[in-house]
Short mmCIF file of C-alpha atoms in Angstrom, two decimals:
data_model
loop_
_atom_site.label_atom_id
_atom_site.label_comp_id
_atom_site.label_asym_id
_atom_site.label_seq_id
_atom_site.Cartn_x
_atom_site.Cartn_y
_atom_site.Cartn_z
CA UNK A 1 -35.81 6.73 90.10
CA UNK A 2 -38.37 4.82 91.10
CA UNK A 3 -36.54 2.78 93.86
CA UNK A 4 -34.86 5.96 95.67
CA UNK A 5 -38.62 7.12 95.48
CA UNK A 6 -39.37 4.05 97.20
CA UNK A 7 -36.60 4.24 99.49
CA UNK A 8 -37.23 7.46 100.98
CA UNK A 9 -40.94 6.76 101.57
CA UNK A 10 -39.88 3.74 102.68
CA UNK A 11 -37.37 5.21 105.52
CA UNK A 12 -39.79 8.31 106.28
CA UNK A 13 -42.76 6.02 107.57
CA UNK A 14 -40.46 3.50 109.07
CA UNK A 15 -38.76 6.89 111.02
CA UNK A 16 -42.06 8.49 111.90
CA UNK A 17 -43.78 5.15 113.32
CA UNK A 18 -40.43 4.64 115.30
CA UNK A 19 -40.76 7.99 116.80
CA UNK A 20 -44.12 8.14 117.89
CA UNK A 21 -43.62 3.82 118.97
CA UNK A 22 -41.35 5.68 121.50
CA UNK A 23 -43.13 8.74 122.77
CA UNK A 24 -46.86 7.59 122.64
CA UNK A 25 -47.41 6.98 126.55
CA UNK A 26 -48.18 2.83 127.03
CA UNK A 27 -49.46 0.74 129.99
CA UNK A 28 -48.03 -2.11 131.16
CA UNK A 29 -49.67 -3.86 134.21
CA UNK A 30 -47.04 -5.08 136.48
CA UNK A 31 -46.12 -6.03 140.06
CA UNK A 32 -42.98 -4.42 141.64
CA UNK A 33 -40.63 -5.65 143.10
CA UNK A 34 -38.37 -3.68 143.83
CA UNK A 35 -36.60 0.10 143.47
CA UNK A 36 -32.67 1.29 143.20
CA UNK A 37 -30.86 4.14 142.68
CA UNK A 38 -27.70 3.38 140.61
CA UNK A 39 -24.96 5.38 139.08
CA UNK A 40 -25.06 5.52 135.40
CA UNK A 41 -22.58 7.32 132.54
CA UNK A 42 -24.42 9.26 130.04
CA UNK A 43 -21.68 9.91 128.11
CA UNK A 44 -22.16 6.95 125.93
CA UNK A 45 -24.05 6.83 122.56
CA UNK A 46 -26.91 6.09 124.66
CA UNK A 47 -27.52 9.49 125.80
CA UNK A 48 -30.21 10.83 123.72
CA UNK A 49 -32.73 8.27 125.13
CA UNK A 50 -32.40 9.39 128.61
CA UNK A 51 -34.04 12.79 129.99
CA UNK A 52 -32.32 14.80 132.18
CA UNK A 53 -32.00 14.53 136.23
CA UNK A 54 -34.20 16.05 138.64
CA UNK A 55 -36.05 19.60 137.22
CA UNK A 56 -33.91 22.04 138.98
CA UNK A 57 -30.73 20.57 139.23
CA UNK A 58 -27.91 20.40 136.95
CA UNK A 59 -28.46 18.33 133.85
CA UNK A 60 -25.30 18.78 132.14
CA UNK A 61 -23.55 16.31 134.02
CA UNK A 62 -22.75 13.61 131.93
CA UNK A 63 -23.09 10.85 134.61
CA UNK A 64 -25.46 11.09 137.75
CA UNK A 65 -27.59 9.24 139.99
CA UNK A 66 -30.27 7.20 138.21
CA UNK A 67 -34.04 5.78 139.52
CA UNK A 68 -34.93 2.39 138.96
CA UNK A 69 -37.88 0.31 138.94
CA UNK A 70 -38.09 -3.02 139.19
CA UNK A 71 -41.03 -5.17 138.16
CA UNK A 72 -42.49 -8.12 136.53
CA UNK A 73 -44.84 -8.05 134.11
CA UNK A 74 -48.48 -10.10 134.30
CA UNK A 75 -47.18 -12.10 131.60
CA UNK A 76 -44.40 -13.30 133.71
CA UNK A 77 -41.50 -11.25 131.94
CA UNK A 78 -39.48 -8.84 134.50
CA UNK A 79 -39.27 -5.69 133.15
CA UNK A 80 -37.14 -2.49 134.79
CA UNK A 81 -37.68 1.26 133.88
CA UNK A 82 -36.50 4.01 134.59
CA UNK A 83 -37.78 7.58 136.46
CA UNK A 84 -36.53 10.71 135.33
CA UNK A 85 -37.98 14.06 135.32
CA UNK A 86 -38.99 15.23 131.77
CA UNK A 87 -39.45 18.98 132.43
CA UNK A 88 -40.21 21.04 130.03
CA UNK A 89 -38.43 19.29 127.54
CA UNK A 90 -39.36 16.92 125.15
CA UNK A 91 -41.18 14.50 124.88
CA UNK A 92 -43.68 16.70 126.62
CA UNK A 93 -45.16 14.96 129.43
CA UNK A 94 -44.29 18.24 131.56
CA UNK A 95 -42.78 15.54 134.16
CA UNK A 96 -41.75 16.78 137.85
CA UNK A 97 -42.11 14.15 140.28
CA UNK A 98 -39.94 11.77 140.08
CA UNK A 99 -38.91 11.57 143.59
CA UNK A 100 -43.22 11.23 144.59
CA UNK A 101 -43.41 8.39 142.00
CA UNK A 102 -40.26 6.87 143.30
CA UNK A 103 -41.95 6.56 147.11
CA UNK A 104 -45.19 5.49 145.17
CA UNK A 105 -43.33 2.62 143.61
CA UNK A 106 -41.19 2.16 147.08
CA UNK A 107 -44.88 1.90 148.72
CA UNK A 108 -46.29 -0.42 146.26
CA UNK A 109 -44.09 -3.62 146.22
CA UNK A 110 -45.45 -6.93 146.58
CA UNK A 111 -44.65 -10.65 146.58
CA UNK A 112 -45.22 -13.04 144.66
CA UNK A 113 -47.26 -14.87 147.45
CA UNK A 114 -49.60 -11.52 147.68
CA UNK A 115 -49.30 -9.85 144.13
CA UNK A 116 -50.04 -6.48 144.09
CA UNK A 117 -51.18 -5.30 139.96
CA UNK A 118 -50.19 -1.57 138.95
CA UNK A 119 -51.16 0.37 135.98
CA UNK A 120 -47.84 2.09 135.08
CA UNK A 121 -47.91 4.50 132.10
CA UNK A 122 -44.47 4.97 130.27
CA UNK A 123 -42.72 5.95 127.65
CA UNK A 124 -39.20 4.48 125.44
CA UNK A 125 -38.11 1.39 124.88
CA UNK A 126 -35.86 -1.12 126.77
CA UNK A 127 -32.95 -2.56 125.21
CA UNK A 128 -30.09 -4.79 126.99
CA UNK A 129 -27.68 -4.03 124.13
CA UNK A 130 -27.57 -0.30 124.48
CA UNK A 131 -28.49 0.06 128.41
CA UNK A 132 -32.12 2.18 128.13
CA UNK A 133 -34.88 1.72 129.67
CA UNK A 134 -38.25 2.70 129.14
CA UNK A 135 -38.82 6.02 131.63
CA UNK A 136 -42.21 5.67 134.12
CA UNK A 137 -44.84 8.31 134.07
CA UNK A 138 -47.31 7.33 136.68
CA UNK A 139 -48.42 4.03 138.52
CA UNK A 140 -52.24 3.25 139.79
CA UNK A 141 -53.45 0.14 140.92
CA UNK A 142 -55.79 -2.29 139.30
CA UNK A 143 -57.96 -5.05 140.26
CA UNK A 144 -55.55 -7.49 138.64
CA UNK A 145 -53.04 -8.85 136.02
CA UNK A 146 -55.93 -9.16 132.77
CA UNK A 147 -57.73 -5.62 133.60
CA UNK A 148 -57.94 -4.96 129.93
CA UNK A 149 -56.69 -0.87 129.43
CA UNK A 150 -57.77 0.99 126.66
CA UNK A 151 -55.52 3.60 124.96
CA UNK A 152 -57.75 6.46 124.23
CA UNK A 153 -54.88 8.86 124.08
CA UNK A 154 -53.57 7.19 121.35
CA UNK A 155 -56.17 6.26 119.68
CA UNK A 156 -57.38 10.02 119.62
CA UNK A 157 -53.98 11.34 118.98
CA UNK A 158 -53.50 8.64 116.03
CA UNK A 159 -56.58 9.73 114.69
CA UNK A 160 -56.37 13.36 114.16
CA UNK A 161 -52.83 12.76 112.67
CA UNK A 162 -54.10 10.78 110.47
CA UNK A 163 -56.65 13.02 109.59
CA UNK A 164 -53.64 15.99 109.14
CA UNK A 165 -52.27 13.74 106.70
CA UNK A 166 -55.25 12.88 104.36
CA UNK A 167 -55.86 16.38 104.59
CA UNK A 168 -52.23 17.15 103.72
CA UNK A 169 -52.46 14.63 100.79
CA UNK A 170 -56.02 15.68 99.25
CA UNK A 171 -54.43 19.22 99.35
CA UNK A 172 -51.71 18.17 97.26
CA UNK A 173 -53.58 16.23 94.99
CA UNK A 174 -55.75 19.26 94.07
CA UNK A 175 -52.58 21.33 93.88
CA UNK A 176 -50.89 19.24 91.92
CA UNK A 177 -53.84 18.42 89.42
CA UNK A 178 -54.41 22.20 89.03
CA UNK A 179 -50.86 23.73 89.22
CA UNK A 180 -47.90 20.63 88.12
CA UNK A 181 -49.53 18.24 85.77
CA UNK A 182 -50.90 21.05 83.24
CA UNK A 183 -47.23 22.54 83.46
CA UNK A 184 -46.17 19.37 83.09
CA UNK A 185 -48.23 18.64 80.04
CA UNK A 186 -47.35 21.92 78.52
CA UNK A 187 -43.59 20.86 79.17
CA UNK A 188 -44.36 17.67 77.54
CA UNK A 189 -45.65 18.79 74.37
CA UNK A 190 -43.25 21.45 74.00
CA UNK A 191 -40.83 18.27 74.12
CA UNK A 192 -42.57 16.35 71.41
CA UNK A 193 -42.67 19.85 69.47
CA UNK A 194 -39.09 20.34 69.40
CA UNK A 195 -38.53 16.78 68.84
CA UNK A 196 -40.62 16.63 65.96
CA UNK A 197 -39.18 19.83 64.15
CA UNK A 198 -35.60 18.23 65.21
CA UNK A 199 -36.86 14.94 62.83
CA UNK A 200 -38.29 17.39 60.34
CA UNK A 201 -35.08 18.92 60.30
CA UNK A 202 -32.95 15.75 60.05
CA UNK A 203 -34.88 14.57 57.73
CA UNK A 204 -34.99 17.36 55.53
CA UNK A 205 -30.99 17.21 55.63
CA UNK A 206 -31.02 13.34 54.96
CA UNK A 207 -33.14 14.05 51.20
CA UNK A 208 -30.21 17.00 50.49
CA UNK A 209 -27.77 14.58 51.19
CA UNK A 210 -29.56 12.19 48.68
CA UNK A 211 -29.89 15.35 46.00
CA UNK A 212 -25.91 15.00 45.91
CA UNK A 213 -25.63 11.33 45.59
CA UNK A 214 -28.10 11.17 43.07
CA UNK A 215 -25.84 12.97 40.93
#
């Protein structure tokens, strides 16, 4: 009992850090290098990571035209990400513009040579083995590659959810103390009750037993 208890705590935080590890908006300071438009199948097992296509049009589709951005990272790592509308869909970054950011991006390549640094908030992950790619929110630029960016979204957001769950927890506590443990307890020595009377019992047949023997 103890290990499925484990278990399922166990999977529940490891699910809920994964899902906010992928909707939580990050920064990445990059230089771009580049944009494309490619056509991609969303037909695949893939398709719950990507959004939808432009707010408007027809989203059913299940392959389309799909934004790219190309970019390197100011560690040196290239990076590409996607731009998709979000709409009013989840997550809820209420997303429109893909087509602005897309000319933004377009606008804001550079060269090695002549690095230009950008600020570009996203969300979602990037994996080679399954084809996604984290999906841009926004770009601004910044003075350069080690501008240091501070997550106060986050850390705000984190914050009152973790104060929802101490309060969740304390809540529970006091409702358990006051409402489960004394049932519990009552439960427990109505247990050791009938246990005892089923001894008393046994042994009370056990001596008439021995009144016959003794005979």
């Amino acid at each position: 009992m103890r290990f499925i208890k484990y278990g399922f705590w166990l999977t529940f935080w490891t699910v809920l850090l994964g899902f906010l590890h992928y909707t939580l908006p990050q920064k990445d300071i990059v230089r771009i290098t580049g944009t494309e438009i490619i056509r991609a199948d969303f037909s695949g097992a893939n398709r719950i990571f990507y959004a939808q296509g432009d707010h408007g049009n027809d989203a059913t589709v299940v392959n389309r035209d799909l934004r790219l951005i190309n970019t390197v990272r100011s560690g040196g790592r290239e990076m590409v990400y996607r731009n998709e509308d979000t709409g009013f869909g989840w997550p809820p970054y209420f997303k429109l513009d893909s087509a602005n950011l897309q000319a933004q991006a377009q606008d804001a390549q550079s060269t090695r040579q002549a690095p230009e640094w950008y600020a570009l908030t996203h969300y979602g992950w990037r994996s080679e083995f399954l084809t996604i790619y984290p999906n841009g929110i926004s770009l601004k630029p910044v003075e350069g590659p080690d501008v240091r960016l501070i997550p106060w979204f986050n850390i705000i957001f984190l914050t009152i959810l973790a104060a929802f769950f101490w309060a969740i927890w304390v809540r529970w506590r006091r409702f358990r103390k006051a409402r489960i443990d004394p049932v519990l307890e009552d439960a427990e020595e109505a247990w050791d009750r009938a246990d005892a009377r089923v001894d008393e019992s046994r042994g009370k047949f056990r001596r008439w037993l021995d009144s016959f023997r003794s005979r």
